[in-house]
Coordinates of C-alpha atoms in Angstrom, one line a residue:
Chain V
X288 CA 14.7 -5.3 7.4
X289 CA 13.0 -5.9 10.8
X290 CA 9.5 -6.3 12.1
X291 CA 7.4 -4.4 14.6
X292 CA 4.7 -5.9 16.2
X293 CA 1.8 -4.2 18.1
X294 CA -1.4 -6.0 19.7
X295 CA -4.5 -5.8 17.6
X296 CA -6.8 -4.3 20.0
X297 CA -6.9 -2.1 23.2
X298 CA -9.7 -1.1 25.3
X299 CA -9.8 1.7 27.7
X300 CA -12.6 3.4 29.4
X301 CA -12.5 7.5 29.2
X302 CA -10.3 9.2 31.6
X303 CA -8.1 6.0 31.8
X304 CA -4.4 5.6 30.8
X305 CA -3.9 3.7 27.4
X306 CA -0.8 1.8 26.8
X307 CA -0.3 0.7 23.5
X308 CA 3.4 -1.5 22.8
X309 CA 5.3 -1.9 19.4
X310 CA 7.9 -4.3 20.1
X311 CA 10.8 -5.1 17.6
X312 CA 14.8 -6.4 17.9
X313 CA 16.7 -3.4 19.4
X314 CA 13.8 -1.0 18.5
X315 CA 15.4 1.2 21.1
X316 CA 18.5 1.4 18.7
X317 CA 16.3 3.5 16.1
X318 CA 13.7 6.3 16.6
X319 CA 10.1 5.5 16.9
X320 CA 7.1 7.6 15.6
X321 CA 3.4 6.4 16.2
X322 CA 0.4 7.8 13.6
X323 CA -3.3 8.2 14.4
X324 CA -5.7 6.7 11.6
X325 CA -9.3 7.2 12.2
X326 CA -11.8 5.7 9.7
X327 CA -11.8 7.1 6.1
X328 CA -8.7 9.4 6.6
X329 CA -5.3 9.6 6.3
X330 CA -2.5 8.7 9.2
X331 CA -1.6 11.3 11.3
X332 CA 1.7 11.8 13.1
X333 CA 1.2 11.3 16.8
X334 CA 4.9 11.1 18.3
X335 CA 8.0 10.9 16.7
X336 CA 12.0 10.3 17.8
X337 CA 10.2 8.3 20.4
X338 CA 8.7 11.1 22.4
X339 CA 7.9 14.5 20.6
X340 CA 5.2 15.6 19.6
X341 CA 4.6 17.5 16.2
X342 CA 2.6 20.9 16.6
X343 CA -1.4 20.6 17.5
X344 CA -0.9 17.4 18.9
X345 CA -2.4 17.6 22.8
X346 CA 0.0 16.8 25.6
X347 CA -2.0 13.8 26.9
X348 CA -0.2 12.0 23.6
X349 CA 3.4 10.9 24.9
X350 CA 5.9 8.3 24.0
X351 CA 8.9 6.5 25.3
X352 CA 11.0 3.7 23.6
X353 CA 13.8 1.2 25.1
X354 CA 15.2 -2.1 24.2
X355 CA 12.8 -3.7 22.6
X356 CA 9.9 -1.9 22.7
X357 CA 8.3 1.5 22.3
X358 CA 4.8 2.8 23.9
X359 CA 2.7 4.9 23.2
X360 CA 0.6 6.2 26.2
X361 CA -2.3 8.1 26.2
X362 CA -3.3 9.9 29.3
X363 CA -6.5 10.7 30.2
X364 CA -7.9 9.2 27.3
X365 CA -10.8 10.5 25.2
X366 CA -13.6 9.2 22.9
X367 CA -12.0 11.1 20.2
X368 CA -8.9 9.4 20.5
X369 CA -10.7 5.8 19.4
X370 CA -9.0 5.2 16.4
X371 CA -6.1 2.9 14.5
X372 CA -2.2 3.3 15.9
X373 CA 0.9 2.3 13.8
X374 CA 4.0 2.2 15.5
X375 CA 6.9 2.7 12.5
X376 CA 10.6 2.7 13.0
X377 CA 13.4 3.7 10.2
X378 CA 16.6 1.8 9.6
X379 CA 17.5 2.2 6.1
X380 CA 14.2 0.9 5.4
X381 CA 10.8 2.1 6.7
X382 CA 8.4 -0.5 8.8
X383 CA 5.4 -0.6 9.9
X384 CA 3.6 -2.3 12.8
X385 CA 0.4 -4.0 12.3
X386 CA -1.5 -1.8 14.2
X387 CA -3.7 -1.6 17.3
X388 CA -7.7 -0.7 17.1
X389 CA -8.0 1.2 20.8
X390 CA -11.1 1.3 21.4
X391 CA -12.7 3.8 24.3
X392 CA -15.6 2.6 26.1
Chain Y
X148 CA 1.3 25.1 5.0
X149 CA 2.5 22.2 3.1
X150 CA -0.7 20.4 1.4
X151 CA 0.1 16.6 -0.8
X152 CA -2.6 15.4 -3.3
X153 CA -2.2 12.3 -5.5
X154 CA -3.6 11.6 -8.7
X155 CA -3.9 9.0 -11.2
X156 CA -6.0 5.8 -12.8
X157 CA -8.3 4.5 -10.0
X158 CA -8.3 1.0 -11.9
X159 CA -5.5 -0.5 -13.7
X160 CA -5.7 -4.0 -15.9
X161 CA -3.8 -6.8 -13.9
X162 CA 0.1 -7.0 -15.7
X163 CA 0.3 -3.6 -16.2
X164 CA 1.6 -0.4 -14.6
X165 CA 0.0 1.6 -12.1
X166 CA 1.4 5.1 -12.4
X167 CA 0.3 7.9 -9.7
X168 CA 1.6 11.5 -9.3
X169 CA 1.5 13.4 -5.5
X170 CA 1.1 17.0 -6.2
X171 CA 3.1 19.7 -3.3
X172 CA 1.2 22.8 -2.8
X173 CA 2.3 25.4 0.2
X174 CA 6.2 24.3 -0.9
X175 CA 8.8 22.9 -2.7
X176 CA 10.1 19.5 -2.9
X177 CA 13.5 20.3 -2.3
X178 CA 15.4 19.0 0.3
X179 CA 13.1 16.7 1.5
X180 CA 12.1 13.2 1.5
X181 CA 9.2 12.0 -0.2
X182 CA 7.6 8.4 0.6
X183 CA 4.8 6.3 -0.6
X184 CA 2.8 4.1 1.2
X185 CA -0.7 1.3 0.6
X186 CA -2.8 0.3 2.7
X187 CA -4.8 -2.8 1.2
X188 CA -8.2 -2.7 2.0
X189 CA -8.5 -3.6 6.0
X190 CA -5.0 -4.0 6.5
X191 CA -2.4 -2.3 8.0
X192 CA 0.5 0.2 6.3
X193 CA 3.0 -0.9 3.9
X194 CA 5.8 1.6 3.1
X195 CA 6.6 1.5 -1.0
X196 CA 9.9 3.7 -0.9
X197 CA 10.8 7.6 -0.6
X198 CA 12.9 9.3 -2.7
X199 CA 14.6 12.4 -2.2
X200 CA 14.4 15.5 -4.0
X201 CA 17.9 15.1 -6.1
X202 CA 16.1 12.0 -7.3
X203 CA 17.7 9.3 -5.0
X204 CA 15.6 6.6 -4.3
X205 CA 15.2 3.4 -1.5
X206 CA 12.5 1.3 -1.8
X207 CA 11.1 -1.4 -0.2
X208 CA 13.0 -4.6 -0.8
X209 CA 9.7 -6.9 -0.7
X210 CA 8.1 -4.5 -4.1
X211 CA 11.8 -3.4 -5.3
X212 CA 11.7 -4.6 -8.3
X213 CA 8.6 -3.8 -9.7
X214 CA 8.7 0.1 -8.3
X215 CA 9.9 2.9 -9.7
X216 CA 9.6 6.4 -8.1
X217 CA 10.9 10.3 -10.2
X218 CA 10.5 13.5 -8.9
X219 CA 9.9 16.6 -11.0
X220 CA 10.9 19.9 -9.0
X221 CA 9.8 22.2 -11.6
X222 CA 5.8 20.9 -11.0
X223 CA 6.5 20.1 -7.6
X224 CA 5.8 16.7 -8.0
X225 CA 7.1 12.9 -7.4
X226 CA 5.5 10.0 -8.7
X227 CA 5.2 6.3 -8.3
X228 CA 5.0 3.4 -11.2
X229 CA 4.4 0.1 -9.9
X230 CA 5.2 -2.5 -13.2
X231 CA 3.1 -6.1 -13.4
X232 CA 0.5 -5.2 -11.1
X233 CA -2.3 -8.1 -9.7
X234 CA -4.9 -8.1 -7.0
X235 CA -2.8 -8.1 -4.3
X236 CA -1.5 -4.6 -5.4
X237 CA -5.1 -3.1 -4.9
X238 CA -5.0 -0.3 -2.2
X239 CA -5.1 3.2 -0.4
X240 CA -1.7 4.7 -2.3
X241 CA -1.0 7.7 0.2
X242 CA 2.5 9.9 -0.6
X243 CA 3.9 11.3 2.5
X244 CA 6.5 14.0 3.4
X245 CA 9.1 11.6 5.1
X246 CA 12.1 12.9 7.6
X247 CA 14.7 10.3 6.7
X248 CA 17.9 11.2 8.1
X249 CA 20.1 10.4 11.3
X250 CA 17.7 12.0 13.3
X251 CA 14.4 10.4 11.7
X252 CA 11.2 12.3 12.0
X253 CA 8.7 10.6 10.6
X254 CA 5.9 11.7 7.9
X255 CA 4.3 14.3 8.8
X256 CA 2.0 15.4 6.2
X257 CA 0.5 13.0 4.2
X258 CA -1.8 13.3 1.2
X259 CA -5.4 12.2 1.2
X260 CA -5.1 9.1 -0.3
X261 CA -6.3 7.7 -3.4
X262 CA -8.1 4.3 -4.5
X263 CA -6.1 2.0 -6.8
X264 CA -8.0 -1.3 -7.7
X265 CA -6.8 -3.8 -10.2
X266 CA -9.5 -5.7 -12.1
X267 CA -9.7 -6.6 -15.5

């Protein structure tokens, strides 16, 4: 299996850019997906295949992935988008990274 | 709309088997992939294994030989049994629609979660 690894904590203020990395060997070889976990509920699918995004999610959510890293950038950030990210890659196997608290303040 | 709810024991005795069911309502299993995942408490997410509707199964090499997933199409369920459990294995059990294939998807529809502690 492989590893992913993400930095614990990102701040942003609102209306700024966040960038939020998931680095891993060849990560760019597989597809990358990134879930949203707010406090007290379940994960929810953000991007996945590196850059789409699943139905209802808003357009400020987008992703990229390359070598050894995918991002997940949020544009225009909000205070409703404070939450928990996971970056998560398949290869046979499923991984997840450790996540990143983003924190918008 | 597709809709996952698990169900089982919210504590289990340390060395024995922790056995949860995820319930699909809005659909069938068929043809798809069906994961599990923990989350211990404060900690990140750990992927148990999927299995797939004909019953095949891939689990996570760190738990695989204490896991055991089935699927039952005729209750649209799957369930999980986790053999010799101990502390460690208290968590957040979430089951998870799972896009496994060449063009992976990713889970996207997840169950709400239940509570599993183990404690005598």
């Amino acid at each position: 299996s492989f590893d992913l690894t993400q930095p614990p904590s990102v701040s942003v203020s609102p209306g700024q850019t966040a960038t939020i990395t998931c680095a891993g060997y060849n990560l760019g070889d597989k597809f990358a997906c990134w879930y949203q976990q707010k406090p007290g509920q379940s994960p929810v699918l953000v991007i996945y295949q590196d850059n789409k995004r699943p139905s209802g999610i808003p357009e400020r959510f987008s992703g990229s992935n390359s070598g050894n890293t995918a991002t997940l950038t949020i544009s225009g950030t909000q205070t409703v988008d404070e939450a928990v990210y996971y970056c998560q890659a398949w290869d046979s196997t499923s991984v997840f990274g450790g996540g990143t608290k983003l924190t918008v303040l | 709309q597709v809709q996952l709810q698990e169900s089982g024991p919210g504590l289990v005795n340390p060395s024995e088997t922790l056995s949860l069911t995820c319930t699909v309502s809005g659909g069938s299993v068929s043809s798809y992939y069906w994961s599990w995942i923990r989350q211990s408490p404060g900690k990140g997410l750990e992927w148990i294994g999927y299995i797939f509707s004909s019953g095949y199964t891939n689990y996570n090499p760190s738990l695989k030989s204490r896991v055991t997933m089935s699927v039952d199409a005729s209750k649209t369920q799957f369930s999980l049994k986790l053999t010799s459990v101990t502390a460690a294995d208290s968590a957040i059990y979430y089951c998870a629609r799972d896009r496994v294939g060449t063009n992976y998807g990713g889970m996207d529809v997840w169950g709400q979660g239940t509570t599993v502690t183990v404690s005598s």
